[in-house]
Every structure is written in C-alpha cells, then in structure tokens.
Short mmCIF file of C-alpha atoms in Angstrom, two decimals:
data_model
loop_
_atom_site.label_atom_id
_atom_site.label_comp_id
_atom_site.label_asym_id
_atom_site.label_seq_id
_atom_site.Cartn_x
_atom_site.Cartn_y
_atom_site.Cartn_z
CA UNK A 1 -17.03 25.96 -1.63
CA UNK A 2 -16.16 25.27 -5.29
CA UNK A 3 -14.95 21.89 -6.50
CA UNK A 4 -11.50 22.03 -8.11
CA UNK A 5 -11.61 18.31 -9.02
CA UNK A 6 -14.72 16.37 -10.01
CA UNK A 7 -14.56 12.63 -10.73
CA UNK A 8 -17.71 10.95 -12.08
CA UNK A 9 -18.37 7.27 -12.90
CA UNK A 10 -14.64 6.66 -13.47
CA UNK A 11 -13.69 3.17 -14.68
CA UNK A 12 -10.42 1.54 -15.67
CA UNK A 13 -9.69 -2.11 -16.49
CA UNK A 14 -6.43 -3.91 -17.16
CA UNK A 15 -7.61 -6.86 -19.23
CA UNK A 16 -9.89 -8.85 -16.94
CA UNK A 17 -8.78 -6.91 -13.86
CA UNK A 18 -11.24 -4.16 -12.92
CA UNK A 19 -8.97 -1.66 -11.19
CA UNK A 20 -11.43 1.23 -10.82
CA UNK A 21 -15.15 0.45 -10.81
CA UNK A 22 -17.18 3.57 -11.47
CA UNK A 23 -16.06 5.87 -8.66
CA UNK A 24 -17.39 9.35 -7.83
CA UNK A 25 -15.82 11.99 -5.59
CA UNK A 26 -14.86 15.65 -5.56
CA UNK A 27 -12.10 17.79 -4.06
CA UNK A 28 -12.85 21.25 -2.69
CA UNK A 29 -10.58 24.12 -3.70
CA UNK A 30 -7.98 25.03 -1.09
CA UNK A 31 -8.45 21.90 1.00
CA UNK A 32 -6.13 19.09 2.01
CA UNK A 33 -7.77 15.98 0.54
CA UNK A 34 -6.63 12.48 1.55
CA UNK A 35 -7.20 9.53 -0.78
CA UNK A 36 -6.44 6.32 1.10
CA UNK A 37 -6.82 2.58 0.67
CA UNK A 38 -4.95 -0.74 0.82
CA UNK A 39 -2.38 -1.70 -1.79
CA UNK A 40 -4.10 -2.63 -5.04
CA UNK A 41 -7.25 -0.71 -4.13
CA UNK A 42 -7.06 1.58 -7.17
CA UNK A 43 -5.38 4.67 -5.70
CA UNK A 44 -2.48 4.93 -8.12
CA UNK A 45 -4.65 4.18 -11.15
CA UNK A 46 -7.06 6.94 -10.16
CA UNK A 47 -4.30 9.47 -9.57
CA UNK A 48 -2.57 8.60 -12.84
CA UNK A 49 -5.85 9.20 -14.67
CA UNK A 50 -6.50 12.56 -12.99
CA UNK A 51 -2.92 13.66 -13.74
CA UNK A 52 -3.34 12.74 -17.46
CA UNK A 53 -0.79 9.92 -17.25
CA UNK A 54 -3.35 7.20 -18.00
CA UNK A 55 -6.53 7.11 -20.11
CA UNK A 56 -9.74 5.95 -18.42
CA UNK A 57 -12.07 3.43 -20.04
CA UNK A 58 -15.07 5.60 -19.18
CA UNK A 59 -16.23 8.35 -16.88
CA UNK A 60 -15.47 12.04 -16.59
CA UNK A 61 -12.80 14.06 -14.79
CA UNK A 62 -12.72 17.85 -14.56
CA UNK A 63 -9.66 19.55 -13.06
CA UNK A 64 -9.88 23.30 -12.33
CA UNK A 65 -12.55 23.63 -15.01
CA UNK A 66 -10.66 21.65 -17.66
CA UNK A 67 -11.97 18.37 -19.06
CA UNK A 68 -9.76 15.28 -19.09
CA UNK A 69 -9.22 13.95 -22.61
CA UNK A 70 -9.95 17.31 -24.21
CA UNK A 71 -7.80 19.84 -22.35
CA UNK A 72 -5.00 17.70 -20.95
CA UNK A 73 -2.26 20.28 -21.60
CA UNK A 74 -4.14 22.85 -19.53
CA UNK A 75 -4.66 20.30 -16.74
CA UNK A 76 -0.90 19.61 -16.66
CA UNK A 77 -0.17 23.33 -16.32
CA UNK A 78 -2.41 23.45 -13.25
CA UNK A 79 -0.92 20.53 -11.32
CA UNK A 80 2.32 19.56 -9.62
CA UNK A 81 3.16 15.96 -8.70
CA UNK A 82 5.47 14.50 -6.06
CA UNK A 83 5.93 10.83 -6.89
CA UNK A 84 6.85 8.05 -4.46
CA UNK A 85 10.25 7.64 -6.09
CA UNK A 86 12.92 10.34 -6.09
CA UNK A 87 13.30 11.80 -9.58
CA UNK A 88 15.92 14.52 -9.17
CA UNK A 89 19.55 14.18 -10.23
CA UNK A 90 21.79 13.06 -7.35
CA UNK A 91 24.84 14.90 -8.75
CA UNK A 92 23.17 18.29 -9.18
CA UNK A 93 22.52 20.71 -6.33
CA UNK A 94 18.94 21.49 -5.32
CA UNK A 95 19.24 24.84 -7.09
CA UNK A 96 20.56 23.22 -10.29
CA UNK A 97 17.81 20.60 -10.20
CA UNK A 98 15.10 23.23 -9.81
CA UNK A 99 16.48 25.36 -12.65
CA UNK A 100 16.77 22.28 -14.89
CA UNK A 101 13.19 21.18 -14.23
CA UNK A 102 11.88 24.73 -14.43
CA UNK A 103 13.40 25.17 -17.89
CA UNK A 104 10.80 22.71 -19.25
CA UNK A 105 8.00 25.26 -18.78
CA UNK A 106 9.13 27.77 -21.40
CA UNK A 107 9.71 30.60 -18.95
CA UNK A 108 11.97 33.56 -19.62
CA UNK A 109 15.20 33.75 -17.65
CA UNK A 110 13.69 36.30 -15.26
CA UNK A 111 10.46 34.31 -14.83
CA UNK A 112 12.39 31.09 -14.25
CA UNK A 113 14.59 32.66 -11.60
CA UNK A 114 11.56 34.07 -9.77
CA UNK A 115 9.67 30.76 -10.00
CA UNK A 116 12.59 28.74 -8.64
CA UNK A 117 13.21 31.13 -5.76
CA UNK A 118 9.51 31.13 -4.85
CA UNK A 119 9.35 27.30 -4.94
CA UNK A 120 12.51 26.95 -2.83
CA UNK A 121 11.16 29.36 -0.25
CA UNK A 122 7.72 27.69 -0.12
CA UNK A 123 9.19 24.19 0.37
CA UNK A 124 11.79 25.45 2.87
CA UNK A 125 14.87 24.14 1.05
CA UNK A 126 16.96 27.32 1.17
CA UNK A 127 19.20 26.05 3.98
CA UNK A 128 20.52 23.25 1.71
CA UNK A 129 19.88 24.96 -1.62
CA UNK A 130 23.46 24.54 -2.88
CA UNK A 131 24.04 20.96 -1.71
CA UNK A 132 23.90 17.98 -4.11
CA UNK A 133 20.58 16.12 -4.02
CA UNK A 134 22.42 12.86 -3.41
CA UNK A 135 24.11 14.23 -0.27
CA UNK A 136 21.05 15.33 1.72
CA UNK A 137 18.77 13.46 4.12
CA UNK A 138 15.54 11.68 3.23
CA UNK A 139 13.37 14.42 4.64
CA UNK A 140 15.34 17.10 2.82
CA UNK A 141 14.93 15.13 -0.41
CA UNK A 142 11.16 15.06 0.00
CA UNK A 143 11.12 18.82 0.55
CA UNK A 144 13.28 19.24 -2.56
CA UNK A 145 10.85 17.02 -4.48
CA UNK A 146 8.00 19.24 -3.31
CA UNK A 147 9.94 22.33 -4.43
CA UNK A 148 10.40 20.76 -7.87
CA UNK A 149 6.63 20.23 -8.12
CA UNK A 150 6.00 23.88 -7.22
CA UNK A 151 8.15 25.51 -9.90
CA UNK A 152 5.19 25.89 -12.31
CA UNK A 153 3.04 27.40 -9.49
CA UNK A 154 0.34 24.71 -9.65
CA UNK A 155 -3.21 25.13 -8.39
CA UNK A 156 -3.19 21.52 -7.16
CA UNK A 157 -0.30 19.59 -5.62
CA UNK A 158 -0.45 15.79 -5.76
CA UNK A 159 1.58 14.02 -3.07
CA UNK A 160 1.83 10.25 -3.53
CA UNK A 161 2.83 8.77 -0.15
CA UNK A 162 5.33 11.58 0.52
CA UNK A 163 6.52 10.29 3.93
CA UNK A 164 6.74 6.53 3.36
CA UNK A 165 10.04 5.17 4.68
CA UNK A 166 10.86 8.26 6.74
CA UNK A 167 11.42 8.21 10.50
CA UNK A 168 8.76 9.89 12.70
CA UNK A 169 10.74 13.09 13.27
CA UNK A 170 11.47 13.51 9.56
CA UNK A 171 7.85 12.73 8.70
CA UNK A 172 6.78 15.55 11.03
CA UNK A 173 9.20 17.95 9.34
CA UNK A 174 7.82 17.09 5.89
CA UNK A 175 4.26 17.42 7.20
CA UNK A 176 5.02 20.84 8.66
CA UNK A 177 6.20 21.88 5.20
CA UNK A 178 3.05 20.54 3.55
CA UNK A 179 0.69 22.19 6.01
CA UNK A 180 2.50 25.54 5.96
CA UNK A 181 2.46 25.46 2.17
CA UNK A 182 -1.23 24.61 2.00
CA UNK A 183 -2.29 27.20 4.56
CA UNK A 184 0.07 29.90 3.32
CA UNK A 185 -0.83 29.70 -0.36
CA UNK A 186 -4.37 28.30 -0.35
CA UNK A 187 -3.15 25.57 -2.68
CA UNK A 188 -5.25 22.41 -2.98
CA UNK A 189 -3.30 19.34 -1.82
CA UNK A 190 -4.29 15.83 -2.97
CA UNK A 191 -2.57 13.31 -0.71
CA UNK A 192 -2.24 9.55 -0.64
CA UNK A 193 -0.73 8.02 2.47
CA UNK A 194 -0.23 4.71 4.29
CA UNK A 195 -0.45 6.43 7.67
CA UNK A 196 -3.97 6.94 8.95
CA UNK A 197 -2.81 9.50 11.51
CA UNK A 198 -1.68 11.60 8.53
CA UNK A 199 -5.04 11.16 6.78
CA UNK A 200 -6.68 12.33 10.01
CA UNK A 201 -5.08 15.76 9.45
CA UNK A 202 -6.89 16.21 6.14
CA UNK A 203 -9.96 18.36 5.62
CA UNK A 204 -11.71 15.54 3.76
CA UNK A 205 -11.02 11.85 3.19
CA UNK A 206 -12.10 9.35 0.53
CA UNK A 207 -11.35 5.67 1.18
CA UNK A 208 -11.05 3.40 -1.85
CA UNK A 209 -11.11 -0.38 -1.57
CA UNK A 210 -11.29 -2.97 -4.35
CA UNK A 211 -11.80 -0.27 -6.95
CA UNK A 212 -14.77 1.39 -5.25
CA UNK A 213 -15.18 4.32 -2.88
CA UNK A 214 -16.05 2.64 0.41
CA UNK A 215 -16.50 5.78 2.50
CA UNK A 216 -15.91 9.51 2.39
CA UNK A 217 -16.27 12.42 4.76
CA UNK A 218 -14.33 14.56 7.21
CA UNK A 219 -12.09 12.73 9.71
CA UNK A 220 -14.58 13.51 12.48
CA UNK A 221 -17.50 12.14 10.47
CA UNK A 222 -15.66 8.91 9.62
CA UNK A 223 -14.52 8.36 13.21
CA UNK A 224 -18.04 8.98 14.53
CA UNK A 225 -19.61 6.59 12.02
CA UNK A 226 -17.07 3.77 11.86
CA UNK A 227 -14.93 3.75 15.01
CA UNK A 228 -15.78 2.90 18.61
CA UNK A 229 -14.80 4.78 21.75
CA UNK A 230 -13.48 2.72 24.65
CA UNK A 231 -14.00 3.10 28.39
CA UNK A 232 -11.30 1.74 30.74
CA UNK A 233 -12.35 1.22 34.37
CA UNK A 234 -9.80 0.71 37.14
CA UNK A 235 -11.53 -1.50 39.69
CA UNK A 236 -11.39 -1.38 43.50
CA UNK A 237 -12.83 -4.91 43.63
CA UNK A 238 -12.85 -7.04 40.47
CA UNK A 239 -15.53 -9.41 41.74
CA UNK A 240 -17.97 -6.65 42.70
CA UNK A 241 -17.41 -4.72 39.47
CA UNK A 242 -17.88 -7.88 37.42
CA UNK A 243 -21.18 -8.55 39.19
CA UNK A 244 -22.32 -4.97 38.61
CA UNK A 245 -21.51 -5.00 34.88
CA UNK A 246 -23.20 -8.37 34.38
CA UNK A 247 -26.33 -7.07 36.13
CA UNK A 248 -26.32 -4.09 33.75
CA UNK A 249 -25.89 -6.44 30.74
CA UNK A 250 -22.72 -4.58 29.79
CA UNK A 251 -20.14 -6.55 27.81
CA UNK A 252 -16.53 -6.14 28.85
CA UNK A 253 -13.08 -7.69 28.77
CA UNK A 254 -10.32 -7.46 31.34
CA UNK A 255 -6.94 -6.44 29.93
CA UNK A 256 -3.81 -5.24 31.76
CA UNK A 257 -5.77 -4.97 35.00
CA UNK A 258 -8.51 -2.76 33.54
CA UNK A 259 -12.11 -3.42 32.53
CA UNK A 260 -12.48 -2.51 28.85
CA UNK A 261 -15.94 -1.53 27.57
CA UNK A 262 -16.91 -0.35 24.09
CA UNK A 263 -19.19 2.71 24.11
CA UNK A 264 -21.12 4.42 21.33
CA UNK A 265 -19.56 7.81 22.06
CA UNK A 266 -17.56 9.65 24.70
CA UNK A 267 -20.63 11.06 26.47
CA UNK A 268 -22.01 7.54 26.75
CA UNK A 269 -19.38 6.83 29.41
CA UNK A 270 -20.77 9.32 31.94
CA UNK A 271 -23.89 7.45 33.14
CA UNK A 272 -21.93 4.23 33.58
CA UNK A 273 -19.08 5.94 35.42
CA UNK A 274 -21.57 7.61 37.76
CA UNK A 275 -23.30 4.32 38.56
CA UNK A 276 -20.00 2.50 39.13
CA UNK A 277 -18.32 5.34 41.05
CA UNK A 278 -18.11 3.43 44.36
CA UNK A 279 -16.58 0.40 42.61
CA UNK A 280 -13.76 2.10 40.71
CA UNK A 281 -10.64 4.07 41.54
CA UNK A 282 -10.29 5.68 38.13
CA UNK A 283 -11.37 5.62 34.49
CA UNK A 284 -10.20 6.66 31.05
CA UNK A 285 -12.12 7.28 27.84
CA UNK A 286 -10.19 6.56 24.64
CA UNK A 287 -11.63 8.05 21.46
CA UNK A 288 -11.91 5.90 18.36
CA UNK A 289 -9.12 6.44 15.83
CA UNK A 290 -8.89 6.68 12.06
CA UNK A 291 -7.07 3.33 12.15
CA UNK A 292 -10.16 1.81 13.79
CA UNK A 293 -12.41 3.39 11.18
CA UNK A 294 -10.22 2.16 8.33
CA UNK A 295 -10.30 -1.43 9.61
CA UNK A 296 -14.09 -1.26 10.01
CA UNK A 297 -14.51 0.07 6.46
CA UNK A 298 -12.03 -2.14 4.59
CA UNK A 299 -11.19 -5.07 6.87
CA UNK A 300 -7.51 -4.23 6.39
CA UNK A 301 -4.83 -2.78 8.64
CA UNK A 302 -3.23 0.00 6.61
CA UNK A 303 0.33 -0.31 7.95
CA UNK A 304 0.44 -4.05 7.33
CA UNK A 305 -0.51 -3.36 3.74
CA UNK A 306 2.19 -0.72 3.57
CA UNK A 307 4.73 -3.28 4.59
#
C-alpha cells in the first residue's frame, strides 16, 4: 500500500520548548489514521506543519508526492481541514456557506455548483441545506464543517477532534458520516481525537507523547502489546477459591464479589477456568481496551486530559 503522507525526523521548537522532537511516521493511502496523545504532546504542532500552516525547524514531510516547503500550494489543493472551532458564518445557510467557501478555489460557476452539491451529499447535510448555520445542532454543524472541507475534493481530510463536546448519540452520527465518507470515496482521513474508543476504529494509530512517537500500529497490535485482559471468576466458596489460587501462585484481587485476575491473553484463561471449574459458578473474560493501552504507553488518562 502506498504512503500518501511521509513524515521524517520532524522537529519544531518554540524558544526553549521542544514541541516536536524528531518524529517519524507514515499514513497509508485510503486509510483512517488516528493521531492521538495528551494535551501538549505535539499533535496540533505536527498537524499544522503537515497542513502548511507552520514551518518546521527541520525534517521532511511529503504529502501525496509533494514536498513541504517547496510545493506548499499543491499540498493545500490536496487537503481539506476540519478545525476544532466552528468557522462557518452563523447567519448564512449551509448552502450559502459552502458556495462562499467554494468560491475561493477559482472554479467556474458550473464547477462550483457541482463541487458544492457533491460535498453536501457526501457529508449528508442535504436535509438542513437551507437552514442557517447558527440555527442547527452541534452534530449538524460538524457535518457542515466536513462538507466545507470537501468542496475542493481533497485527497486527504484532516479532522481535528471532530466530536469533542458532542453527546454520545451525536458523536455516533458524526462518526457514521466520517466512516461512510471514507469507505465510499477511498479518501484518506487523518484524525485526532480525545476518545480512545474512536481511535480504536482507525486502521492505524500513532501515539505521540512529549513530542515523540511513543507507539504505533493497528488497534489490535497496540492492545495486544500494551493492554491486559482480565478474568473475572464468580466463586462458589471464597475460602476454597482463595486457597486454590494461592497454591497456583496466581495473583488476584476481590472486587464487587468477583475474583479479578490479569491474564496475558484471552486464551490464557482457559487452563485456569478448567482447573477451577468445581470452585466457580461462572466466569467472564474482559479484553484489554485502547484506554488501557494508552495509559500503559503514556501514563495519562486521555479523557482527563481532554477535560
């Protein structure tokens, strides 16, 4: 699979503050890529550099074959950006906003009309197309923001924390739009998020912490390497089960009436469950999560940082 973004030895300092410390990663064409990390980790600086909004101190960035610092105009024509803050005009309708923003790209009247209609359809904003931006819900605004970023038909869509502050149902609606867009068009999506369950939906994840890439891989690879599965045993006789586990040198805690045991992987629960079968009335295996992996990698809880 070809790399649509390549970042090599990227560095950026703000005075004595080293924001980005020589990072390397790539993004595969057509994939949903998640770039996550605590506040102040270097996410925004990195994205601003890739999107030509900020000059790096050193390193190289290539976007869809174009070199940062030499072909910035061509890079800008190949990307769309949805910022954290709403940028559309509250008084204009969605349609008027899209036409206004689309007029910046030097399209003919016919081309502009086709581009706006295609973007509105892709972001699923047609049901509120003629309503003022300031009169629609938070989730509808995010979909309108996505439509605005699609008017120039970008190869890569950057989404900077697109669902922060939205309720769970609205977040799901926005995510459905993102996934349908990505799968339907083959567009590459570069996502930052404060929700690890959202990052878990990505094809590939890079975690940045303190200006360095701390880990990268598929969600399954990161969970397998950095998170721990848990076995919950429901005991018939606490005293007998305690004695059994101690004899097996198995560490455990008792919480909410269950014996909690960390296991290396899901299959690792089977031998223990078989041995303890006469001592338990039930069991449950809980797979390690991306939240667990993130804490192991960075020492931070993502949602606390988001707050």
